[in-house]
XYZ file of C-alpha atoms in Angstrom:
746
model
C 113.459 98.822 80.682
C 110.189 98.936 82.603
C 108.723 96.616 79.997
C 111.462 94.080 80.557
C 110.736 93.938 84.250
C 106.997 93.807 83.817
C 106.587 91.452 80.885
C 109.703 89.315 80.998
C 109.753 88.569 84.714
C 106.122 88.768 85.702
C 104.477 87.420 82.561
C 106.897 85.495 80.323
C 110.202 83.704 80.464
C 112.057 85.586 77.731
C 115.690 84.640 78.286
C 117.696 86.995 76.086
C 114.651 88.344 74.212
C 113.302 91.316 76.135
C 110.537 93.682 75.166
C 112.108 97.108 74.911
C 109.383 99.189 73.303
C 106.319 97.553 74.690
C 103.548 98.238 72.199
C 101.403 95.136 72.029
C 98.497 94.715 69.667
C 96.488 92.478 67.379
C 92.721 92.251 67.528
C 90.552 89.278 66.758
C 86.794 88.891 66.630
C 85.906 88.719 70.286
C 84.539 91.179 72.784
C 87.054 93.721 74.000
C 86.015 93.559 77.635
C 88.544 90.871 78.526
C 91.556 91.911 80.567
C 94.781 91.982 78.575
C 97.402 89.873 80.376
C 100.374 91.818 78.981
C 101.138 94.062 81.929
C 103.178 96.969 80.590
C 104.725 99.855 82.469
C 103.156 103.289 82.885
C 102.890 105.171 79.616
C 102.935 102.053 77.463
C 99.896 100.693 75.699
C 98.449 97.335 74.774
C 95.622 96.711 72.395
C 95.351 92.905 72.671
C 97.450 89.928 73.656
C 98.906 88.345 70.524
C 101.421 90.703 68.918
C 104.133 92.731 70.639
C 106.186 95.309 68.739
C 109.457 96.451 70.228
C 112.455 98.300 68.858
C 113.696 95.105 67.209
C 110.462 94.215 65.430
C 107.653 91.777 66.149
C 107.113 89.174 68.860
C 104.175 86.829 68.305
C 102.477 85.612 71.465
C 100.998 82.154 70.892
C 98.167 80.641 72.916
C 99.411 77.038 72.634
C 102.447 75.322 74.127
C 105.510 73.859 72.423
C 105.813 70.132 73.119
C 107.903 69.492 70.036
C 104.915 69.416 67.687
C 105.800 72.550 65.681
C 102.588 74.303 66.684
C 104.192 77.622 67.501
C 105.886 77.820 64.108
C 102.590 77.327 62.273
C 100.689 79.718 64.547
C 103.391 82.317 63.914
C 103.102 81.722 60.163
C 99.364 82.445 60.321
C 100.038 85.826 61.929
C 103.020 86.625 59.713
C 101.021 85.820 56.584
C 98.633 88.686 57.220
C 101.013 91.024 59.047
C 103.617 91.039 56.253
C 106.767 90.430 58.248
C 109.926 88.671 57.115
C 110.221 85.121 58.455
C 113.759 85.643 59.713
C 112.548 88.526 61.907
C 109.893 86.533 63.792
C 110.185 85.808 67.491
C 107.676 83.676 69.407
C 106.748 83.323 73.072
C 104.010 81.459 74.931
C 101.207 83.523 76.408
C 100.734 83.765 80.181
C 97.771 82.212 82.002
C 94.740 84.131 80.740
C 91.173 83.498 79.619
C 91.946 85.408 76.443
C 93.993 82.425 75.267
C 91.165 79.916 75.780
C 90.917 77.049 73.317
C 87.844 77.723 71.221
C 88.036 74.416 69.351
C 88.223 72.107 72.359
C 84.516 72.151 73.175
C 83.512 72.454 69.524
C 85.209 69.115 68.898
C 83.026 67.534 71.559
C 79.890 67.587 69.401
C 78.002 64.287 69.405
C 77.856 62.151 66.298
C 80.398 61.269 63.653
C 82.686 64.086 62.544
C 82.572 63.158 58.876
C 78.766 63.540 58.927
C 78.610 66.941 60.598
C 76.655 69.441 58.524
C 77.555 73.088 58.090
C 74.865 73.890 60.674
C 76.365 71.444 63.173
C 79.819 72.907 62.657
C 78.411 76.415 63.174
C 76.755 75.264 66.393
C 80.039 73.748 67.535
C 81.770 77.018 66.764
C 79.267 78.859 68.961
C 79.652 76.239 71.699
C 83.402 76.761 71.652
C 82.978 80.191 73.221
C 82.041 78.528 76.505
C 85.698 77.510 76.749
C 86.639 80.904 78.145
C 84.220 80.416 81.039
C 85.832 77.066 81.875
C 89.426 78.349 81.789
C 90.194 76.059 78.837
C 93.581 77.514 77.991
C 94.606 74.010 76.993
C 97.044 72.555 74.476
C 95.580 69.206 73.497
C 92.973 67.372 71.495
C 94.788 68.147 68.229
C 93.000 71.501 68.276
C 95.769 74.107 68.045
C 95.318 74.779 64.333
C 91.532 74.460 64.403
C 91.515 77.061 67.153
C 94.146 79.318 65.600
C 93.580 79.081 61.845
C 91.194 82.027 61.614
C 91.975 83.711 64.919
C 95.687 84.178 64.326
C 95.210 85.390 60.765
C 92.753 88.004 62.030
C 95.360 88.990 64.635
C 97.900 89.623 61.888
C 95.492 91.321 59.503
C 94.209 93.687 62.181
C 97.708 94.618 63.324
C 98.698 95.351 59.727
C 95.570 97.471 59.240
C 96.363 99.598 62.296
C 99.954 100.132 61.196
C 98.840 101.225 57.738
C 96.284 103.599 59.281
C 99.003 105.113 61.465
C 101.265 105.614 58.441
C 98.405 107.149 56.439
C 97.769 109.662 59.213
C 101.438 110.556 59.488
C 102.018 110.925 55.747
C 98.600 112.363 54.873
C 98.259 109.659 52.260
C 95.087 107.603 51.649
C 95.239 104.127 53.150
C 94.598 102.559 49.765
C 97.832 103.983 48.373
C 100.023 102.334 50.995
C 101.403 98.828 50.956
C 103.352 96.697 53.406
C 106.366 94.457 53.008
C 108.705 92.702 55.454
C 107.778 94.767 58.498
C 107.467 98.153 56.817
C 104.693 100.390 55.495
C 105.671 101.747 52.078
C 104.320 104.963 50.528
C 103.843 105.592 46.783
C 107.055 107.664 46.668
C 109.038 104.783 48.156
C 109.148 106.124 51.715
C 109.333 103.103 54.045
C 108.429 103.309 57.732
C 109.377 100.309 59.917
C 106.614 98.900 62.089
C 108.355 99.822 65.381
C 108.258 103.491 64.360
C 104.483 103.321 63.908
C 103.543 101.117 66.855
C 102.720 103.831 69.399
C 100.456 105.674 66.957
C 98.823 102.449 65.784
C 97.965 101.520 69.355
C 95.767 104.619 69.649
C 93.581 103.680 66.684
C 90.417 101.606 66.465
C 90.409 98.690 64.019
C 87.822 98.130 61.332
C 86.656 94.770 60.038
C 89.397 93.040 58.114
C 89.364 90.923 54.985
C 91.736 87.976 55.086
C 93.977 87.218 52.151
C 92.910 84.687 49.565
C 94.911 81.445 49.792
C 96.315 82.171 46.334
C 98.230 85.057 47.926
C 99.766 83.020 50.764
C 103.535 82.838 50.921
C 103.969 81.187 54.351
C 100.788 79.214 55.039
C 100.693 75.982 53.078
C 104.486 75.926 52.866
C 106.980 73.975 54.951
C 108.477 76.780 57.030
C 111.789 76.568 58.913
C 110.923 75.562 62.472
C 111.479 78.479 64.838
C 112.460 76.152 67.696
C 114.991 74.007 65.835
C 118.099 76.253 66.025
C 117.964 76.501 69.824
C 117.139 72.808 70.171
C 120.037 71.953 67.889
C 122.674 74.059 69.636
C 121.423 73.264 73.137
C 120.434 76.799 74.111
C 116.700 76.149 74.437
C 115.573 76.201 78.050
C 113.181 73.447 79.004
C 111.652 73.444 82.459
C 114.426 71.105 83.586
C 117.019 73.693 82.514
C 115.735 76.531 84.695
C 118.474 77.899 86.938
C 117.905 80.709 89.442
C 120.081 82.331 92.132
C 120.754 80.136 95.200
C 118.522 77.433 93.776
C 117.895 74.148 95.580
C 116.614 70.863 94.226
C 114.029 68.367 95.425
C 112.623 64.974 94.625
C 109.687 63.137 96.104
C 108.439 59.662 96.933
C 104.724 59.045 96.726
C 102.629 56.564 98.670
C 101.558 53.333 96.930
C 98.049 53.153 95.487
C 95.604 52.400 98.236
C 97.589 54.265 100.905
C 95.870 56.998 102.874
C 99.173 58.727 103.540
C 102.236 58.557 105.770
C 101.826 56.694 109.072
C 105.377 57.321 110.309
C 108.877 57.691 108.956
C 112.523 57.862 109.979
C 114.549 60.295 107.857
C 117.749 60.252 109.942
C 119.803 58.455 107.271
C 118.707 60.917 104.584
C 119.362 63.971 106.760
C 122.832 62.699 107.570
C 123.919 63.112 103.956
C 126.015 66.209 103.271
C 123.994 68.639 101.165
C 120.549 67.548 102.317
C 118.603 70.556 103.610
C 115.208 69.330 104.615
C 112.648 66.522 104.569
C 109.121 67.670 103.727
C 105.967 65.679 104.432
C 103.139 66.287 101.963
C 99.603 64.851 101.889
C 100.605 61.425 100.590
C 104.305 61.681 99.874
C 107.679 62.637 101.279
C 110.200 64.964 99.645
C 113.831 65.869 100.191
C 115.351 69.265 99.413
C 119.069 69.138 98.692
C 121.943 70.787 96.856
C 121.361 68.803 93.660
C 118.736 66.589 92.064
C 120.657 63.319 92.241
C 121.315 63.773 95.953
C 117.634 64.556 96.568
C 116.587 61.393 94.703
C 119.094 59.283 96.607
C 118.123 60.719 99.980
C 114.354 60.403 99.579
C 114.742 56.697 98.868
C 116.743 56.281 102.076
C 113.811 57.337 104.244
C 112.349 54.442 106.232
C 108.600 55.010 105.853
C 105.529 53.183 107.071
C 102.558 53.957 104.812
C 99.030 54.072 106.184
C 97.593 51.442 103.871
C 93.946 50.954 102.975
C 92.400 47.496 102.714
C 92.132 47.796 98.935
C 95.240 46.734 97.042
C 95.273 47.241 93.274
C 96.556 44.478 91.035
C 96.286 43.833 87.321
C 94.131 40.720 87.549
C 91.638 42.614 89.702
C 91.558 45.485 87.223
C 90.979 43.258 84.193
C 88.289 41.335 86.084
C 86.512 44.585 86.945
C 86.676 45.744 83.323
C 85.310 42.425 82.101
C 82.476 42.502 84.638
C 81.602 46.030 83.495
C 80.707 44.656 80.062
C 77.657 43.022 81.683
C 76.444 46.242 83.319
C 74.058 48.808 81.872
C 75.908 50.710 79.148
C 76.887 54.320 79.672
C 76.402 54.988 75.968
C 74.992 53.562 72.781
C 76.329 56.099 70.330
C 75.773 53.969 67.240
C 72.873 51.614 66.713
C 72.256 51.108 63.015
C 70.000 48.357 61.724
C 69.348 45.326 63.923
C 72.454 44.180 65.785
C 70.532 41.674 67.893
C 69.617 39.396 65.004
C 71.889 37.383 62.778
C 71.015 37.955 59.096
C 69.730 34.834 57.354
C 72.576 32.851 55.875
C 75.272 34.934 57.608
C 78.240 33.461 59.459
C 78.829 34.748 62.987
C 82.305 35.594 64.357
C 83.101 36.585 67.947
C 86.264 37.735 69.684
C 87.428 39.327 72.928
C 90.265 41.870 72.938
C 92.298 43.382 75.766
C 94.794 46.240 75.962
C 96.926 47.279 78.964
C 97.368 50.456 80.915
C 100.060 52.700 79.411
C 102.336 55.402 80.805
C 103.052 58.729 79.104
C 106.781 58.363 79.727
C 107.816 61.829 78.554
C 111.565 61.926 77.964
C 111.880 65.139 79.973
C 111.025 63.928 83.496
C 108.143 65.656 85.224
C 109.440 68.776 86.914
C 108.537 72.229 88.133
C 110.392 75.066 89.829
C 108.670 77.160 92.485
C 109.823 80.290 94.315
C 107.893 81.599 97.296
C 108.679 85.239 98.136
C 107.068 88.086 100.021
C 105.527 89.189 96.708
C 103.851 85.860 96.049
C 104.661 82.710 94.131
C 106.498 82.221 90.841
C 106.396 78.842 89.073
C 108.220 77.520 86.003
C 106.581 74.379 84.625
C 106.179 73.000 81.130
C 102.417 72.497 81.108
C 99.418 72.100 78.834
C 96.856 73.940 80.981
C 98.248 77.199 82.456
C 95.037 78.524 84.013
C 94.296 75.280 85.813
C 97.911 75.106 86.920
C 97.965 78.643 88.279
C 94.689 78.133 90.139
C 95.931 74.917 91.746
C 99.267 76.451 92.763
C 97.531 79.503 94.238
C 95.253 77.255 96.278
C 98.189 75.177 97.504
C 100.065 78.311 98.554
C 97.018 80.014 100.074
C 97.395 82.991 97.729
C 95.132 84.960 95.451
C 95.725 84.042 91.822
C 96.961 87.512 90.934
C 99.946 86.857 93.220
C 100.950 83.735 91.291
C 103.034 83.920 88.109
C 103.240 80.776 86.004
C 105.782 80.484 83.190
C 105.347 77.852 80.461
C 108.719 76.892 78.975
C 108.995 74.383 76.106
C 108.374 70.754 77.009
C 110.304 67.586 76.288
C 107.094 65.717 75.552
C 103.585 66.131 76.887
C 101.136 63.611 75.360
C 98.511 64.692 77.918
C 100.658 64.121 81.017
C 101.545 67.786 81.317
C 97.877 68.663 81.203
C 97.780 67.427 84.789
C 98.529 69.771 87.681
C 99.935 67.448 90.362
C 103.611 68.143 89.654
C 103.125 71.917 89.863
C 101.232 71.620 93.137
C 103.914 69.351 94.624
C 106.644 71.805 93.626
C 104.689 74.643 95.246
C 104.166 72.752 98.501
C 107.825 71.766 98.680
C 109.019 75.324 97.993
C 106.756 76.609 100.778
C 108.970 74.694 103.189
C 111.932 76.850 102.117
C 110.513 80.364 101.560
C 112.706 82.840 99.733
C 114.620 80.091 97.908
C 113.752 78.774 94.443
C 113.338 74.990 94.536
C 113.233 72.747 91.485
C 111.328 69.507 92.028
C 112.118 66.640 89.653
C 110.371 63.268 89.584
C 112.708 60.321 89.242
C 111.863 58.047 86.334
C 110.742 55.463 88.874
C 108.280 57.876 90.472
C 107.137 59.122 87.082
C 106.206 55.614 85.930
C 104.801 54.551 89.284
C 102.519 57.590 89.677
C 101.304 58.533 86.235
C 97.740 59.194 85.129
C 97.687 56.226 82.797
C 96.050 55.513 79.464
C 93.342 53.236 80.801
C 93.384 49.549 80.114
C 90.329 48.348 78.221
C 88.524 45.183 77.172
C 86.176 44.668 74.237
C 83.589 42.039 73.417
C 83.068 41.869 69.670
C 80.493 40.064 67.598
C 80.128 40.249 63.853
C 78.784 38.478 60.837
C 79.731 38.101 57.191
C 77.600 37.266 54.206
C 78.208 37.185 50.453
C 81.853 38.133 50.896
C 81.414 41.176 53.128
C 80.765 42.148 56.773
C 77.064 42.717 57.479
C 77.103 43.064 61.286
C 79.422 44.590 63.855
C 78.383 44.670 67.502
C 81.075 46.089 69.785
C 81.046 46.590 73.537
C 83.997 48.248 75.254
C 84.682 48.606 78.984
C 87.113 51.215 80.233
C 87.638 53.717 83.016
C 86.545 57.230 82.176
C 89.592 59.426 81.776
C 87.275 62.342 80.915
C 85.523 62.152 84.270
C 88.791 61.893 86.172
C 90.511 64.745 84.326
C 87.498 67.053 84.596
C 87.308 66.311 88.316
C 90.961 67.280 88.701
C 90.649 70.364 86.491
C 87.209 71.720 87.347
C 86.226 69.985 90.572
C 83.320 68.079 89.039
C 82.908 65.103 86.729
C 80.512 65.383 83.775
C 77.660 62.917 83.614
C 75.960 61.427 80.608
C 77.352 59.439 77.689
C 81.139 59.399 77.599
C 82.068 59.995 73.959
C 85.785 59.571 74.581
C 85.257 56.050 75.922
C 83.918 54.883 72.539
C 85.643 57.224 70.071
C 87.379 55.245 67.370
C 84.588 52.634 67.524
C 81.223 54.309 66.990
C 82.339 57.033 64.597
C 84.131 55.163 61.837
C 82.996 55.595 58.203
C 81.924 52.067 57.321
C 78.519 51.307 55.807
C 77.910 48.123 57.783
C 74.116 47.745 57.824
C 73.890 46.385 61.375
C 76.330 48.340 63.498
C 76.084 48.875 67.255
C 78.593 50.240 69.769
C 78.033 50.352 73.520
C 80.357 51.861 76.098
C 80.613 50.619 79.679
C 82.428 52.563 82.403
C 84.329 50.672 85.091
C 84.938 52.137 88.545
C 88.522 51.506 89.652
C 90.957 53.315 91.927
C 93.605 53.572 89.221
C 94.394 57.154 88.147
C 93.858 57.579 84.419
C 94.147 60.531 82.083
C 94.421 61.705 78.516
C 97.087 59.875 76.489
C 97.913 60.667 72.874
C 94.710 60.056 70.847
C 92.834 59.081 74.050
C 90.002 56.573 73.424
C 90.980 56.135 69.787
C 94.270 54.617 70.949
C 92.566 51.432 72.134
C 89.291 51.462 70.225
C 91.030 51.554 66.845
C 92.735 48.304 67.867
C 89.414 46.671 68.687
C 87.671 47.969 65.590
C 90.374 47.472 62.977
C 91.669 44.105 64.161
C 88.171 42.683 64.349
C 87.237 44.185 60.977
C 90.268 42.353 59.612
C 88.918 39.149 61.127
C 85.558 39.738 59.462
C 87.104 40.479 56.069
C 89.238 37.344 56.144
C 86.299 35.230 57.317
C 84.368 36.601 54.337
C 87.183 35.626 51.987
C 87.795 39.267 51.074
C 90.973 41.298 50.810
C 91.191 43.320 54.076
C 91.919 46.625 52.344
C 89.394 46.194 49.546
C 86.725 45.100 52.040
C 87.247 48.327 53.943
C 87.176 50.381 50.776
C 83.898 48.811 49.632
C 82.287 49.649 52.994
C 83.792 53.141 53.134
C 83.041 54.489 49.679
C 79.266 54.909 50.169
C 79.713 56.193 53.730
C 82.452 58.819 53.296
C 84.214 59.362 49.952
C 86.872 61.558 51.600
C 87.964 58.681 53.846
C 87.797 56.284 50.907
C 90.293 58.431 49.002
C 92.672 58.204 51.959
C 92.426 54.432 52.013
C 92.892 54.262 48.236
C 95.959 56.506 48.551
C 97.653 54.208 51.078
C 96.818 51.256 48.845
C 98.502 52.917 45.882
C 101.555 54.295 47.687
C 102.286 50.940 49.353
C 101.633 48.917 46.229
C 99.125 46.780 48.137
C 98.152 43.611 46.270
C 96.835 41.490 49.114
C 99.605 38.983 48.442
C 102.865 38.827 50.386
C 105.860 36.517 49.924
C 107.034 34.120 52.621
C 108.750 35.944 55.467
C 106.833 39.177 54.818
C 103.556 40.325 56.338
C 101.410 43.354 55.653
C 98.522 44.809 57.598
C 96.219 47.753 57.035
C 94.226 49.850 59.492
C 92.238 53.077 59.394
C 90.912 55.522 61.949
C 88.973 58.754 61.597
C 89.941 60.800 64.669
C 90.123 64.492 65.574
C 88.529 65.325 62.227
C 91.280 63.619 60.208
C 91.005 60.296 58.371
C 94.280 58.339 58.497
C 95.114 55.005 56.875
C 98.298 53.032 57.442
C 99.923 49.939 55.961
C 102.623 48.251 58.056
C 105.095 45.767 56.601
C 106.968 43.291 58.828
C 109.790 40.889 58.014
C 110.642 37.619 59.737
C 114.353 37.518 60.625
C 116.508 35.171 62.643
C 116.499 37.753 65.443
C 112.721 38.133 65.456
C 110.058 40.163 63.677
C 111.282 43.455 62.260
C 108.896 46.321 61.566
C 110.318 47.345 58.193
C 108.070 49.928 56.554
C 104.995 52.027 57.181
C 102.938 53.939 54.638
C 100.601 56.649 55.927
C 97.936 58.598 54.058
C 95.993 61.366 55.785
C 93.607 64.159 54.868
C 93.872 67.277 57.037
C 91.759 69.513 54.795
C 94.194 72.399 54.432
C 97.844 71.472 54.867
C 99.142 74.507 56.743
C 102.712 73.183 57.011
C 103.398 69.910 55.190
C 106.671 69.130 57.002
C 105.051 69.560 60.403
C 102.171 67.326 59.338
C 104.574 64.621 58.152
C 106.563 64.856 61.375
C 103.452 64.498 63.524
C 102.120 61.594 61.480
C 105.483 59.848 61.789
C 105.791 60.573 65.508
C 102.223 59.525 66.266
C 102.677 56.306 64.307
C 105.935 55.438 66.069
C 104.331 56.048 69.459
C 101.497 53.706 68.500
C 103.926 51.043 67.289
C 106.058 51.368 70.420
C 103.056 50.881 72.679
C 101.912 47.875 70.651
C 105.273 46.121 70.729
C 106.181 46.150 74.401
C 104.649 48.856 76.581
C 102.373 47.945 79.473
C 101.819 49.014 83.060
C 100.923 46.250 85.492
C 100.071 46.421 89.191
C 100.764 44.195 92.173
C 99.993 44.931 95.834
C 99.313 48.566 95.048
C 102.633 49.062 93.277
C 103.489 49.490 89.620
C 105.805 46.745 88.377
C 107.532 48.848 85.710
C 109.919 51.337 87.303
C 112.239 52.340 84.474
C 112.856 51.871 80.763
C 114.343 48.422 81.278
C 110.860 47.176 82.135
C 108.960 49.762 80.097
C 110.811 49.682 76.763
C 110.250 52.468 74.255
C 111.000 51.918 70.587
C 114.608 52.851 69.784
C 115.748 54.448 66.555
C 117.401 51.246 65.325
C 114.055 49.438 65.626
C 112.023 52.157 63.923
C 110.710 51.479 60.413
C 110.985 53.631 57.321
C 107.873 55.811 57.211
C 106.345 57.371 54.095
C 103.569 59.974 54.396
C 101.150 61.312 51.786
C 98.981 64.331 52.611
C 95.612 64.781 50.903
C 93.471 67.934 50.977
C 89.925 66.821 50.140
C 88.584 67.127 53.692
C 85.991 69.953 53.870
C 87.175 70.899 57.361
C 90.555 71.507 58.958
C 91.528 68.316 60.750
C 93.861 67.711 63.682
C 97.423 66.534 63.253
C 99.142 65.762 66.585
C 97.190 62.634 67.498
C 95.526 61.007 64.436
C 98.747 59.240 63.415
C 98.678 57.064 66.547
C 95.424 55.011 66.421
C 95.924 53.017 63.170
C 99.520 51.994 63.944
C 98.934 49.243 66.515
C 96.107 47.459 64.658
C 97.972 47.681 61.332
C 100.955 46.020 63.029
C 98.782 43.310 64.594
C 97.148 42.634 61.238
C 100.586 42.439 59.599
C 101.699 39.866 62.176
C 98.620 37.792 61.386
C 99.500 37.989 57.693
C 103.056 36.903 58.503
C 102.386 34.153 61.047
C 98.713 33.212 60.856
C 98.462 34.019 64.577
C 95.689 36.422 65.591
C 96.829 38.222 68.747
C 93.976 39.698 70.761
C 95.867 40.685 73.908
C 98.397 43.519 73.848
C 101.282 44.252 73.929
C 102.125 42.009 71.007
C 105.622 41.372 72.365
C 104.126 39.119 75.016
C 103.227 36.665 72.224
C 105.817 37.122 69.463
C 109.446 38.186 69.478
C 110.449 41.468 67.860
C 113.924 42.517 66.808
C 115.379 44.386 69.777
């Protein structure tokens, strides 16, 4: 029972699953001098942080969070493949804050240049660079990196654990290791004697591992197969505990009200009306917000809005027109980057026809369906926090600082999340919960943002503008000169995470523009960073989310101006540049039955984006109805290299596409007098199931590297829809959301 108290309470949120035997092991190829975060009781032993064996079998500790993307199921399959355990016996938990769970692939993915051109040497360099992640506390779920980070690591974890168990059995039975085999959580001797893993765990933990040889893919039984999702049963029957579901003894509830943008803080306030409500405990003043602690969440939300507050306002007042003007002006400033400059983009080729266009996209909210929330409990022992989050180490550090505690006195639990999309990579909501709980020591307090506060104080996908110039000649594009202006979400997020903003060229600001596999002879992309006081952050697919719109809509304009079929024009440019991407585009052509001709009342558009190492092409079909334009069908082709779990890949491609379509149809955040205009879903409409199209997905495996999955489905969706609307109506929309110009079926 010591293990239950130590691991379950102080390290993980187990619920009913408790560690009762406490032998944890699994070794992967890293130095052993890192502290193991699995704090077990006296007499128990850990070898490393990824596999726990108790009396009931195996618990796999995953380094990445569950936001509904199926990551933990696939990570568990990688371990189980090499460890030889039955799928029905697997249990999974999220690892605690620890450098040992750093994301190796996050920095490796930041290499300059175009991913499809990276040589084996460049990939090896990126792999070496990834090790710096542990020094930067990059225990982060994001960037579509979970499988890139875990593909080899988690298999080594399983293979090493299996090796140690077999060694322990060989010692016990006096049988050579080579004569033993494993199956479904047991080591089996030549005479049929079977020893369950829990019976060998203590002995195995005393042994040193040797180098392991991973199984050949031909021997895989889990990896490459659509496995039953480990999270689905609990999500289906309602027993899964999200952060919002946390309930503790004598718990209280809080909600907060933040100052408008441009406010320095609270000048004065009158909370008498709020405090007069039965069940209201306390009003708490924070740096730039007010909070109410009460007996339930709804009461806290009601009470905090009853406070009469006078904000200490700055002279600067943010509004949308000002923001767009600043972005547009930034296009005329010295560029931050020129990450592609092929040929001569300054000169117009002889005999070519020039085309120009300006595009604009709005700020977007993350709008996670589970409202932002965190539960904090300040006791004499320290601080305990429950918060669905994408960056546990950064979160723990920030909470410790807010509470004035050493980090070893702060325990952060990471329950499953009802959506993340980058928003839960921020730390503000955990810090606010900590500060509010400090006002009521000894009592657990759950802080929940109202939907109004969530939308009004997000870290938004930045708005962006693009100035595009191109030329066509002899039926094909021969010049593409793109300039994009945007706020730097990378600089802002790094400042919030690490306390400093990186300098130099901002790759994220131009991703989706400079790194696309088209052999256009004169091809230049410049990025311009605008300085604005609007908080921005990582949003699903980040810079690709807006740059794919600019690139693929304008490329459509060039193809049509050249008299070429938009899909075939892309294919002709892509084939000599990257055959892998060309096969993806050809696949979406074939699966959609693309002919370039559509009947009256039907429009089709195509778009492509190579992002996070994965080329994705989409065709969107729209129908004109009496009620408006209906998005009817979407075909998606992608190449992830090795399809570790086809169903999860399909689900993420579908979900990413639908998020891209939703944002294109009607989502936008606008500002007036320092306030956000959109305060709930009535003004910030998300796509509903009755408006969603049929989606077909084809998965290719020609990519020489393992590509990302969670985000690459988003970038092509919006431009494919815009191109389909042009095909349907003849109207080229260059300002998003599209619903401001045409009517969609509600």
